[in-house]
Amino acid sequence: MSTQHHRRQRIVAGLDLGTSKIAVLIGSIRENEEGVDVIGVGVAPSTGIRQGVVVNIEATTEAIRKARLEAELMAGVEIDNVWLGVSGNHIQSFDSKGMIAIKNKEVNQDDVARVLETAKSVNVPNEREVLHVLPREFIIDEQQGVADPIGMTGVRLEASVHIITGSQTALQNSIKCCEKSGLKINGLVLQSLASSLAVLSPDEKNLGVALVDIGGGHVELLCFDQGAASFTGMVPVGGNHFTHDVAVGLRTPQVSAEKIKQQYGCAMSEMVSDDESIEVEGVGGRKSRSVRRKYLCEVIEPRAEETLALIKNALEKEGLIDRLGSGVVITGGASQLDGLVELGEFVFDIPVRLGAPANTGGLKDAVRSPAFATSFGLLLYGLEQERARHSEKSDEMGIFKGISRRLKGLLGGAL
Ligand SMILES: Nc1ncnc2c1ncn2[C@@H]1O[C@H](COP(=O)(O)OP(=O)(O)OP(=O)(O)O)[C@@H](O)[C@H]1O
Ligand SMILES: [Mg+2]
């Protein structure tokens, strides 16, 4: 259950386990379930996670406790369950198909649930957990490309799906940290899928788009083709590598390298004028010196180019670049580096935009940053599941509305 009643307020909460930060968001579900208003934000530095995977249970549990408390204090409500974002290079995804005979010649929700179940039952080794079964299309008899088959007539229903799985042991560690901090888990959600809910438009997904979430330790990729998820990938480079380069290149402590990167960094040195200079703190008590800003950007640029080239390679290897009609959307904390969109357009040769959570309501300003794409997306995922549960109830009462909502829920919010 993702809600609890508090002064008739319905609550949903998300927990993003990142390499840089642990974030807990608390949302209040709007009337008619039309959206979520963020009412609590808690962030704690993350030291126990590497590239999306837990490497230190104690440190991660403690950070979750801190972030949770902060979010609860801000929201004035307590939470006891969350949607948990998971990630890492153990994540795999593949296409699969399922087929069933339609019992009453007209497709109903049970048929859809059954066909998805058959698509899921193939090819998944025991040591892997299925996270999402995301439909790409339904086929009724010979008719292909059906997005919502309910109510259609036929004798045979096929589902073409994209299945996302994770290693049970890796997932178990994330679950353990969450539970040790006293939080129950409503469900596991792939972090990039959550981000996609927060920053992509339906049009972008229909035309084809690559979501590129650039975090502290790694880049997560999720592509959409004709409205449905079609590919997941990961590149083991993130914003922390940029900071490290700045620290080494400018001989300055990590903390000041981070500040300088955020304030003055740019991925394209030609966008910065020659005559600007910045003050750089020395290491080990050495006095600060003045450095040309252009030099800082020349340190950052090769790493930015390399990161984007790795992303491009990952997409090219699958022949995906040509299918991205609406280009690339970058998000995640490290996507905020100045000049990254421009350099991205140059490297990919297709349109690139920066994606940040929109329609956040409530504490808009606190979470309208690309760094909160995943955590806000977790709230939206939770909302989708709530809607699904409710329309299921209405259907049981014989009300024939909200069907496609229920379908969306069954499909893990993919449509
Ligand atoms: N204004 C900025 N300009 C450039 N980089 C930034 C800016 N703000 C934050 N970053 C970088 O964003 C990164 C953190 O991003 P984010 O919060 O999305 O990571 P995370 O979700 O914790 O990590 P991951 O997704 O890799 O597990 C850090 O490397 C930080 O340096
Ligand atoms: Mg992240």
Tab-separated table of C-alpha atoms and ligand atoms in Angstrom:
chain	number	residue	atom	x	y	z
A	1	MET	CA	0.000	0.000	0.000
A	2	SER	CA	1.453	3.325	-0.985
A	3	THR	CA	-1.010	5.540	0.798
A	4	GLN	CA	-1.960	6.303	4.312
A	5	HIS	CA	-4.564	8.650	5.618
A	6	HIS	CA	-3.427	11.740	7.350
A	7	ARG	CA	-5.983	14.474	7.596
A	8	ARG	CA	-7.524	12.790	4.545
A	9	GLN	CA	-4.291	13.404	2.693
A	10	ARG	CA	-3.128	10.572	0.466
A	11	ILE	CA	0.607	10.138	0.551
A	12	VAL	CA	3.098	8.547	-1.824
A	13	ALA	CA	6.857	8.332	-1.201
A	14	GLY	CA	9.918	7.521	-3.293
A	15	LEU	CA	13.462	6.531	-2.342
A	16	ASP	CA	16.271	7.040	-4.856
A	17	LEU	CA	19.521	5.284	-3.960
A	18	GLY	CA	22.103	7.273	-5.932
A	19	THR	CA	25.882	7.256	-6.028
A	20	SER	CA	26.003	10.908	-4.952
A	21	LYS	CA	22.896	11.289	-2.891
A	22	ILE	CA	20.124	9.371	-1.213
A	23	ALA	CA	16.854	11.184	-1.836
A	24	VAL	CA	13.467	10.687	-0.216
A	25	LEU	CA	10.502	12.572	-1.646
A	26	ILE	CA	7.063	12.646	-0.089
A	27	GLY	CA	4.124	13.572	-2.284
A	28	SER	CA	0.516	14.330	-1.659
A	29	ILE	CA	-1.760	12.836	-4.289
A	30	ARG	CA	-4.018	15.463	-5.851
A	31	GLU	CA	-7.755	15.090	-5.916
A	32	ASN	CA	-8.911	12.852	-8.775
A	33	GLU	CA	-5.383	11.450	-8.846
A	34	GLU	CA	-4.350	14.004	-11.447
A	35	GLY	CA	-0.854	14.500	-10.143
A	36	VAL	CA	1.370	14.697	-7.109
A	37	ASP	CA	2.374	17.709	-5.034
A	38	VAL	CA	5.768	17.330	-3.416
A	39	ILE	CA	5.447	18.117	0.301
A	40	GLY	CA	8.699	16.729	1.691
A	41	VAL	CA	12.270	16.494	0.413
A	42	GLY	CA	15.131	14.786	2.220
A	43	VAL	CA	18.626	14.400	0.846
A	44	ALA	CA	21.682	12.797	2.438
A	45	PRO	CA	25.142	12.345	0.918
A	46	SER	CA	25.645	8.805	-0.335
A	47	THR	CA	28.860	6.996	0.486
A	48	GLY	CA	27.734	3.368	0.307
A	49	ILE	CA	26.706	3.109	-3.325
A	50	ARG	CA	28.841	2.665	-6.441
A	51	GLN	CA	27.291	3.016	-9.855
A	52	GLY	CA	23.852	2.274	-8.541
A	53	VAL	CA	24.828	-0.781	-6.496
A	54	VAL	CA	25.056	-0.962	-2.691
A	55	VAL	CA	28.626	-1.585	-1.503
A	56	ASN	CA	28.156	-0.559	2.129
A	57	ILE	CA	24.943	-1.556	3.885
A	58	GLU	CA	25.517	0.404	7.122
A	59	ALA	CA	26.412	3.679	5.408
A	60	THR	CA	23.481	3.402	3.028
A	61	THR	CA	20.991	2.508	5.777
A	62	GLU	CA	22.143	5.495	7.829
A	63	ALA	CA	21.834	7.848	4.858
A	64	ILE	CA	18.305	6.570	4.161
A	65	ARG	CA	17.353	7.245	7.808
A	66	LYS	CA	18.656	10.805	7.562
A	67	ALA	CA	16.954	11.576	4.268
A	68	ARG	CA	13.702	10.059	5.480
A	69	LEU	CA	13.692	12.071	8.690
A	70	GLU	CA	14.391	15.302	6.852
A	71	ALA	CA	11.592	14.642	4.363
A	72	GLU	CA	9.158	13.694	7.138
A	73	LEU	CA	9.932	16.816	9.147
A	74	MET	CA	9.382	18.995	6.121
A	75	ALA	CA	6.150	17.254	5.149
A	76	GLY	CA	4.777	17.004	8.675
A	77	VAL	CA	3.783	13.397	7.974
A	78	GLU	CA	5.410	10.078	8.676
A	79	ILE	CA	5.898	7.507	5.974
A	80	ASP	CA	6.297	3.783	6.388
A	81	ASN	CA	6.543	2.640	2.794
A	82	VAL	CA	8.279	3.763	-0.376
A	83	TRP	CA	8.735	3.016	-4.052
A	84	LEU	CA	12.380	2.050	-4.302
A	85	GLY	CA	14.514	3.050	-7.302
A	86	VAL	CA	17.093	0.466	-8.363
A	87	SER	CA	19.920	0.554	-10.873
A	88	GLY	CA	23.362	-0.827	-11.718
A	89	ASN	CA	25.155	-2.873	-14.332
A	90	HIS	CA	23.304	-6.022	-13.233
A	91	ILE	CA	20.191	-4.665	-14.930
A	92	GLN	CA	19.388	-6.423	-18.192
A	93	SER	CA	16.512	-6.179	-20.596
A	94	PHE	CA	15.233	-8.118	-23.587
A	95	ASP	CA	12.217	-8.499	-25.843
A	96	SER	CA	9.789	-11.326	-25.388
A	97	LYS	CA	6.413	-12.460	-26.689
A	98	GLY	CA	3.369	-14.122	-25.202
A	99	MET	CA	0.270	-15.579	-26.773
A	100	ILE	CA	-3.119	-16.772	-25.501
A	101	ALA	CA	-6.486	-17.789	-26.873
A	102	ILE	CA	-9.207	-15.262	-26.122
A	103	LYS	CA	-11.966	-16.991	-24.208
A	104	ASN	CA	-15.045	-14.934	-24.983
A	105	LYS	CA	-13.932	-13.538	-28.331
A	106	GLU	CA	-13.655	-10.085	-26.745
A	107	VAL	CA	-10.444	-9.070	-24.969
A	108	ASN	CA	-10.915	-8.203	-21.300
A	109	GLN	CA	-8.468	-7.220	-18.565
A	110	ASP	CA	-7.908	-10.783	-17.467
A	111	ASP	CA	-6.847	-11.704	-20.991
A	112	VAL	CA	-4.322	-8.864	-20.954
A	113	ALA	CA	-3.001	-9.935	-17.561
A	114	ARG	CA	-2.743	-13.530	-18.798
A	115	VAL	CA	-0.917	-12.700	-22.013
A	116	LEU	CA	1.586	-10.555	-20.120
A	117	GLU	CA	2.090	-13.401	-17.697
A	118	THR	CA	2.902	-15.801	-20.530
A	119	ALA	CA	5.331	-13.257	-22.038
A	120	LYS	CA	7.023	-13.024	-18.646
A	121	SER	CA	7.269	-16.722	-17.989
A	122	VAL	CA	9.872	-17.358	-20.690
A	123	ASN	CA	13.608	-16.966	-20.571
A	124	VAL	CA	14.136	-15.599	-17.076
A	125	PRO	CA	16.857	-17.461	-15.160
A	126	ASN	CA	16.221	-18.230	-11.493
A	127	GLU	CA	18.822	-15.873	-10.113
A	128	ARG	CA	17.181	-12.909	-11.808
A	129	GLU	CA	14.193	-10.890	-10.707
A	130	VAL	CA	11.723	-9.442	-13.211
A	131	LEU	CA	11.347	-5.731	-12.465
A	132	HIS	CA	9.091	-4.661	-15.305
A	133	VAL	CA	7.131	-6.223	-18.150
A	134	LEU	CA	6.579	-3.286	-20.500
A	135	PRO	CA	4.299	-3.942	-23.486
A	136	ARG	CA	5.525	-2.741	-26.872
A	137	GLU	CA	2.422	-3.777	-28.810
A	138	PHE	CA	-0.473	-6.193	-28.829
A	139	ILE	CA	-1.457	-8.265	-31.817
A	140	ILE	CA	-5.022	-9.544	-32.194
A	141	ASP	CA	-5.267	-12.301	-34.786
A	142	GLU	CA	-3.424	-10.652	-37.690
A	143	GLN	CA	-3.833	-7.069	-36.570
A	144	GLN	CA	-0.558	-5.604	-35.362
A	145	GLY	CA	0.295	-2.413	-33.507
A	146	VAL	CA	-2.611	-2.416	-31.048
A	147	ALA	CA	-1.843	-0.248	-28.022
A	148	ASP	CA	-4.939	-1.002	-25.943
A	149	PRO	CA	-6.617	-4.298	-26.908
A	150	ILE	CA	-9.438	-4.232	-24.356
A	151	GLY	CA	-12.858	-4.578	-25.970
A	152	MET	CA	-11.455	-5.739	-29.300
A	153	THR	CA	-12.646	-8.966	-30.878
A	154	GLY	CA	-10.549	-11.916	-31.943
A	155	VAL	CA	-9.524	-15.450	-31.117
A	156	ARG	CA	-5.823	-14.991	-30.446
A	157	LEU	CA	-4.061	-12.280	-28.426
A	158	GLU	CA	-0.310	-11.784	-28.636
A	159	ALA	CA	1.787	-9.356	-26.596
A	160	SER	CA	5.191	-8.126	-27.588
A	161	VAL	CA	6.956	-6.897	-24.434
A	162	HIS	CA	10.253	-5.550	-23.165
A	163	ILE	CA	11.281	-7.264	-19.942
A	164	ILE	CA	13.635	-5.616	-17.478
A	165	THR	CA	15.390	-7.834	-14.934
A	166	GLY	CA	17.951	-7.389	-12.178
A	167	SER	CA	20.243	-9.708	-10.239
A	168	GLN	CA	18.492	-10.962	-7.120
A	169	THR	CA	21.571	-10.577	-4.946
A	170	ALA	CA	22.214	-6.975	-5.987
A	171	LEU	CA	18.539	-6.080	-5.543
A	172	GLN	CA	18.492	-7.832	-2.199
A	173	ASN	CA	21.160	-5.462	-0.870
A	174	SER	CA	19.105	-2.399	-1.812
A	175	ILE	CA	16.028	-3.980	-0.238
A	176	LYS	CA	17.975	-4.792	2.912
A	177	CYS	CA	19.131	-1.170	3.392
A	178	CYS	CA	15.619	0.118	2.909
A	179	GLU	CA	14.106	-2.361	5.344
A	180	LYS	CA	16.866	-1.873	7.931
A	181	SER	CA	16.038	1.813	7.950
A	182	GLY	CA	12.457	0.857	8.857
A	183	LEU	CA	10.759	1.383	5.495
A	184	LYS	CA	8.581	-1.146	3.726
A	185	ILE	CA	8.833	-1.436	-0.035
A	186	ASN	CA	5.814	-1.091	-2.309
A	187	GLY	CA	7.782	-2.102	-5.330
A	188	LEU	CA	11.122	-1.866	-7.118
A	189	VAL	CA	11.363	0.571	-10.000
A	190	LEU	CA	14.178	0.922	-12.496
A	191	GLN	CA	15.632	4.385	-11.827
A	192	SER	CA	15.751	5.385	-15.492
A	193	LEU	CA	12.116	4.331	-15.951
A	194	ALA	CA	11.198	6.584	-13.024
A	195	SER	CA	13.207	9.455	-14.554
A	196	SER	CA	11.437	8.940	-17.865
A	197	LEU	CA	8.052	9.421	-16.196
A	198	ALA	CA	9.253	12.725	-14.759
A	199	VAL	CA	10.857	14.278	-17.841
A	200	LEU	CA	9.604	12.735	-21.106
A	201	SER	CA	6.438	13.697	-22.952
A	202	PRO	CA	4.184	11.097	-24.626
A	203	ASP	CA	5.012	12.677	-28.011
A	204	GLU	CA	8.709	12.182	-27.460
A	205	LYS	CA	8.165	8.539	-26.570
A	206	ASN	CA	5.984	8.011	-29.638
A	207	LEU	CA	8.518	9.537	-31.995
A	208	GLY	CA	11.433	7.709	-30.398
A	209	VAL	CA	13.718	9.142	-27.729
A	210	ALA	CA	16.732	8.205	-25.629
A	211	LEU	CA	16.578	9.158	-21.973
A	212	VAL	CA	20.104	9.714	-20.701
A	213	ASP	CA	20.304	10.043	-16.900
A	214	ILE	CA	23.770	11.306	-16.019
A	215	GLY	CA	24.299	10.834	-12.288
A	216	GLY	CA	27.323	11.030	-10.041
A	217	GLY	CA	28.729	7.601	-10.800
A	218	HIS	CA	27.102	6.354	-13.975
A	219	VAL	CA	24.899	7.082	-16.941
A	220	GLU	CA	21.685	5.142	-17.385
A	221	LEU	CA	20.048	4.853	-20.788
A	222	LEU	CA	16.443	4.046	-21.592
A	223	CYS	CA	15.118	4.240	-25.147
A	224	PHE	CA	11.521	4.487	-26.283
A	225	ASP	CA	10.290	3.388	-29.686
A	226	GLN	CA	6.682	3.976	-30.774
A	227	GLY	CA	5.709	4.904	-27.255
A	228	ALA	CA	7.198	1.882	-25.510
A	229	ALA	CA	10.466	1.142	-23.724
A	230	SER	CA	12.768	-0.753	-26.082
A	231	PHE	CA	16.309	-0.666	-24.695
A	232	THR	CA	18.192	-0.177	-21.410
A	233	GLY	CA	21.897	0.466	-21.072
A	234	MET	CA	24.556	1.837	-18.799
A	235	VAL	CA	27.833	3.721	-19.186
A	236	PRO	CA	30.138	3.632	-16.137
A	237	VAL	CA	31.024	7.348	-16.138
A	238	GLY	CA	29.319	10.180	-14.253
A	239	GLY	CA	29.681	13.675	-12.832
A	240	ASN	CA	32.150	12.521	-10.174
A	241	HIS	CA	34.667	11.730	-12.904
A	242	PHE	CA	34.381	15.322	-14.120
A	243	THR	CA	35.027	16.578	-10.591
A	244	HIS	CA	38.027	14.294	-10.243
A	245	ASP	CA	39.489	15.632	-13.498
A	246	VAL	CA	39.037	19.201	-12.285
A	247	ALA	CA	40.700	18.391	-8.940
A	248	VAL	CA	43.710	16.853	-10.677
A	249	GLY	CA	43.895	19.323	-13.554
A	250	LEU	CA	43.621	22.402	-11.349
A	251	ARG	CA	45.446	20.883	-8.359
A	252	THR	CA	42.637	21.728	-5.957
A	253	PRO	CA	40.776	19.727	-3.246
A	254	GLN	CA	37.783	17.640	-4.350
A	255	VAL	CA	35.292	19.870	-2.522
A	256	SER	CA	36.458	23.014	-4.226
A	257	ALA	CA	36.741	21.203	-7.574
A	258	GLU	CA	33.050	20.315	-7.223
A	259	LYS	CA	32.109	23.935	-6.517
A	260	ILE	CA	34.218	25.267	-9.373
A	261	LYS	CA	32.819	22.697	-11.793
A	262	GLN	CA	29.241	23.582	-10.931
A	263	GLN	CA	29.779	27.320	-10.952
A	264	TYR	CA	32.206	27.860	-13.833
A	265	GLY	CA	32.491	24.556	-15.679
A	266	CYS	CA	31.490	24.249	-19.317
A	267	ALA	CA	31.616	21.243	-21.626
A	268	MET	CA	32.542	23.351	-24.657
A	269	SER	CA	35.571	25.518	-24.059
A	270	GLU	CA	34.836	27.604	-27.156
A	271	MET	CA	31.696	28.883	-25.420
A	272	VAL	CA	33.883	30.589	-22.790
A	273	SER	CA	35.771	33.835	-23.394
A	274	ASP	CA	39.567	33.993	-23.158
A	275	ASP	CA	39.798	36.759	-20.626
A	276	GLU	CA	37.742	35.347	-17.736
A	277	SER	CA	39.670	34.086	-14.750
A	278	ILE	CA	38.671	32.244	-11.585
A	279	GLU	CA	40.164	31.853	-8.125
A	280	VAL	CA	41.281	28.288	-7.357
A	281	GLU	CA	42.015	27.059	-3.833
A	282	GLY	CA	45.383	25.274	-3.442
A	283	VAL	CA	45.892	21.785	-1.989
A	284	GLY	CA	47.321	21.254	1.517
A	285	GLY	CA	47.199	24.880	2.597
A	286	ARG	CA	48.902	26.277	-0.513
A	287	LYS	CA	47.561	29.686	-1.340
A	288	SER	CA	44.902	30.124	-3.972
A	289	ARG	CA	45.796	31.123	-7.496
A	290	SER	CA	44.074	32.613	-10.447
A	291	VAL	CA	43.356	30.335	-13.388
A	292	ARG	CA	41.818	31.115	-16.775
A	293	ARG	CA	38.257	29.820	-16.903
A	294	LYS	CA	38.946	28.582	-20.395
A	295	TYR	CA	41.623	26.295	-18.965
A	296	LEU	CA	39.058	24.769	-16.552
A	297	CYS	CA	36.786	24.077	-19.495
A	298	GLU	CA	39.627	22.555	-21.504
A	299	VAL	CA	40.076	20.089	-18.617
A	300	ILE	CA	36.378	19.213	-18.617
A	301	GLU	CA	35.799	19.067	-22.365
A	302	PRO	CA	37.636	15.808	-23.204
A	303	ARG	CA	35.809	13.942	-20.421
A	304	ALA	CA	32.482	15.328	-21.614
A	305	GLU	CA	33.266	14.338	-25.187
A	306	GLU	CA	34.350	10.865	-24.109
A	307	THR	CA	31.220	10.343	-22.005
A	308	LEU	CA	28.946	11.423	-24.841
A	309	ALA	CA	30.865	9.243	-27.304
A	310	LEU	CA	30.406	6.213	-25.027
A	311	ILE	CA	26.681	6.929	-24.878
A	312	LYS	CA	26.548	7.311	-28.646
A	313	ASN	CA	28.403	4.008	-29.121
A	314	ALA	CA	25.999	2.196	-26.817
A	315	LEU	CA	23.071	3.471	-28.895
A	316	GLU	CA	24.771	2.926	-32.260
A	317	LYS	CA	25.673	-0.649	-31.419
A	318	GLU	CA	21.949	-1.392	-31.232
A	319	GLY	CA	21.177	0.625	-34.376
A	320	LEU	CA	19.067	2.983	-32.293
A	321	ILE	CA	20.300	6.453	-33.259
A	322	ASP	CA	18.228	6.523	-36.464
A	323	ARG	CA	15.094	5.595	-34.564
A	324	LEU	CA	15.288	8.535	-32.164
A	325	GLY	CA	12.865	10.876	-33.937
A	326	SER	CA	12.786	13.274	-31.014
A	327	GLY	CA	16.447	12.906	-30.186
A	328	VAL	CA	18.034	12.681	-26.771
A	329	VAL	CA	16.861	14.029	-23.413
A	330	ILE	CA	19.597	14.371	-20.810
A	331	THR	CA	18.737	14.514	-17.127
A	332	GLY	CA	20.317	13.661	-13.741
A	333	GLY	CA	22.470	16.018	-11.675
A	334	ALA	CA	25.474	15.986	-13.990
A	335	SER	CA	23.387	16.906	-17.041
A	336	GLN	CA	23.373	20.460	-15.680
A	337	LEU	CA	26.931	21.110	-16.765
A	338	ASP	CA	26.892	24.187	-19.010
A	339	GLY	CA	27.442	23.421	-22.662
A	340	LEU	CA	26.565	19.728	-22.367
A	341	VAL	CA	23.403	20.066	-24.469
A	342	GLU	CA	25.355	21.910	-27.165
A	343	LEU	CA	28.221	19.415	-27.138
A	344	GLY	CA	25.660	16.581	-27.152
A	345	GLU	CA	24.031	17.912	-30.340
A	346	PHE	CA	27.454	18.082	-31.924
A	347	VAL	CA	28.409	14.508	-30.913
A	348	PHE	CA	25.042	12.813	-31.552
A	349	ASP	CA	24.062	14.945	-34.532
A	350	ILE	CA	20.411	14.835	-33.404
A	351	PRO	CA	18.454	17.225	-31.129
A	352	VAL	CA	19.303	17.190	-27.418
A	353	ARG	CA	17.420	18.854	-24.581
A	354	LEU	CA	17.784	19.068	-20.826
A	355	GLY	CA	14.973	17.327	-18.926
A	356	ALA	CA	13.844	18.327	-15.440
A	357	PRO	CA	10.714	17.307	-13.510
A	358	ALA	CA	7.733	19.380	-14.609
A	359	ASN	CA	4.301	19.640	-13.028
A	360	THR	CA	5.774	18.963	-9.610
A	361	GLY	CA	3.339	21.196	-7.689
A	362	GLY	CA	3.958	21.748	-3.975
A	363	LEU	CA	7.610	22.446	-3.314
A	364	LYS	CA	8.268	23.151	-6.965
A	365	ASP	CA	11.557	24.921	-6.616
A	366	ALA	CA	13.165	22.299	-4.422
A	367	VAL	CA	12.715	19.471	-6.890
A	368	ARG	CA	12.594	21.127	-10.276
A	369	SER	CA	16.187	20.138	-10.917
A	370	PRO	CA	17.355	17.297	-13.177
A	371	ALA	CA	18.929	15.776	-10.044
A	372	PHE	CA	15.400	14.960	-8.814
A	373	ALA	CA	14.138	13.359	-12.029
A	374	THR	CA	14.389	9.849	-10.570
A	375	SER	CA	12.902	10.592	-7.166
A	376	PHE	CA	10.013	12.629	-8.550
A	377	GLY	CA	9.457	9.918	-11.155
A	378	LEU	CA	9.122	7.402	-8.322
A	379	LEU	CA	6.187	9.420	-6.982
A	380	LEU	CA	4.583	9.381	-10.430
A	381	TYR	CA	5.137	5.645	-10.698
A	382	GLY	CA	3.468	5.207	-7.301
A	383	LEU	CA	0.565	7.367	-8.473
A	384	GLU	CA	0.134	5.213	-11.601
A	385	GLN	CA	-0.076	2.109	-9.456
A	386	GLU	CA	-2.626	3.769	-7.170
A	387	ARG	CA	-4.775	4.701	-10.137
A	388	ALA	CA	-4.536	1.164	-11.408
A	389	ARG	CA	-5.676	-0.203	-8.088
A	390	HIS	CA	-8.613	2.165	-7.969
A	391	SER	CA	-9.897	1.622	-11.448
A	392	GLU	CA	-9.625	-2.080	-10.765
A	393	LYS	CA	-11.971	-1.510	-7.839
A	394	SER	CA	-14.389	0.551	-9.944
A	395	ASP	CA	-14.357	-2.156	-12.596
A	396	GLU	CA	-15.243	-4.728	-10.023
A	397	MET	CA	-18.209	-2.560	-9.113
A	398	GLY	CA	-19.264	-2.706	-12.730
A	399	ILE	CA	-18.147	0.748	-13.732
A	400	PHE	CA	-16.600	0.447	-17.148
A	401	LYS	CA	-14.416	3.510	-17.038
A	402	GLY	CA	-10.754	3.975	-16.335
A	403	ILE	CA	-9.922	0.807	-18.218
A	404	SER	CA	-6.946	2.211	-19.964
A	405	ARG	CA	-5.705	3.552	-16.659
A	406	ARG	CA	-5.846	0.108	-15.195
A	407	LEU	CA	-4.070	-1.193	-18.216
A	408	LYS	CA	-1.379	1.403	-17.750
A	409	GLY	CA	-0.926	0.201	-14.202
A	410	LEU	CA	-0.669	-3.392	-15.225
A	411	LEU	CA	1.911	-2.362	-17.714
A	412	GLY	CA	4.023	-0.712	-15.067
A	413	GLY	CA	3.263	2.785	-16.301
A	414	ALA	CA	4.785	2.165	-19.677
A	415	LEU	CA	2.154	3.586	-21.943
B	1	LIG	N1	25.253	22.480	-11.624
B	1	LIG	C1	25.916	21.353	-11.883
B	1	LIG	N2	26.781	21.293	-12.925
B	1	LIG	C2	27.455	20.181	-13.192
B	1	LIG	N3	27.358	19.035	-12.486
B	1	LIG	C3	26.511	19.034	-11.452
B	1	LIG	C4	25.745	20.173	-11.094
B	1	LIG	N4	24.994	19.871	-10.012
B	1	LIG	C5	25.275	18.580	-9.702
B	1	LIG	N5	26.189	18.081	-10.558
B	1	LIG	C6	26.769	16.738	-10.552
B	1	LIG	O1	25.739	15.791	-10.558
B	1	LIG	C7	26.199	14.567	-9.978
B	1	LIG	C8	25.125	13.987	-9.094
B	1	LIG	O2	23.984	13.734	-9.870
B	1	LIG	P1	22.740	12.939	-9.266
B	1	LIG	O3	22.297	13.620	-8.034
B	1	LIG	O4	21.766	12.761	-10.363
B	1	LIG	O5	23.491	11.577	-8.923
B	1	LIG	P2	22.991	10.234	-8.227
B	1	LIG	O6	21.613	9.932	-8.673
B	1	LIG	O7	23.256	10.304	-6.772
B	1	LIG	O8	24.036	9.213	-8.853
B	1	LIG	P3	23.833	7.927	-9.800
B	1	LIG	O9	22.596	8.181	-10.617
B	1	LIG	O10	25.083	7.867	-10.633
B	1	LIG	O11	23.725	6.767	-8.888
B	1	LIG	C9	27.467	14.917	-9.219
B	1	LIG	O12	28.572	14.342	-9.876
B	1	LIG	C10	27.545	16.443	-9.290
B	1	LIG	O13	28.856	16.895	-9.422
B	2	MG	MG	20.682	8.824	-10.176
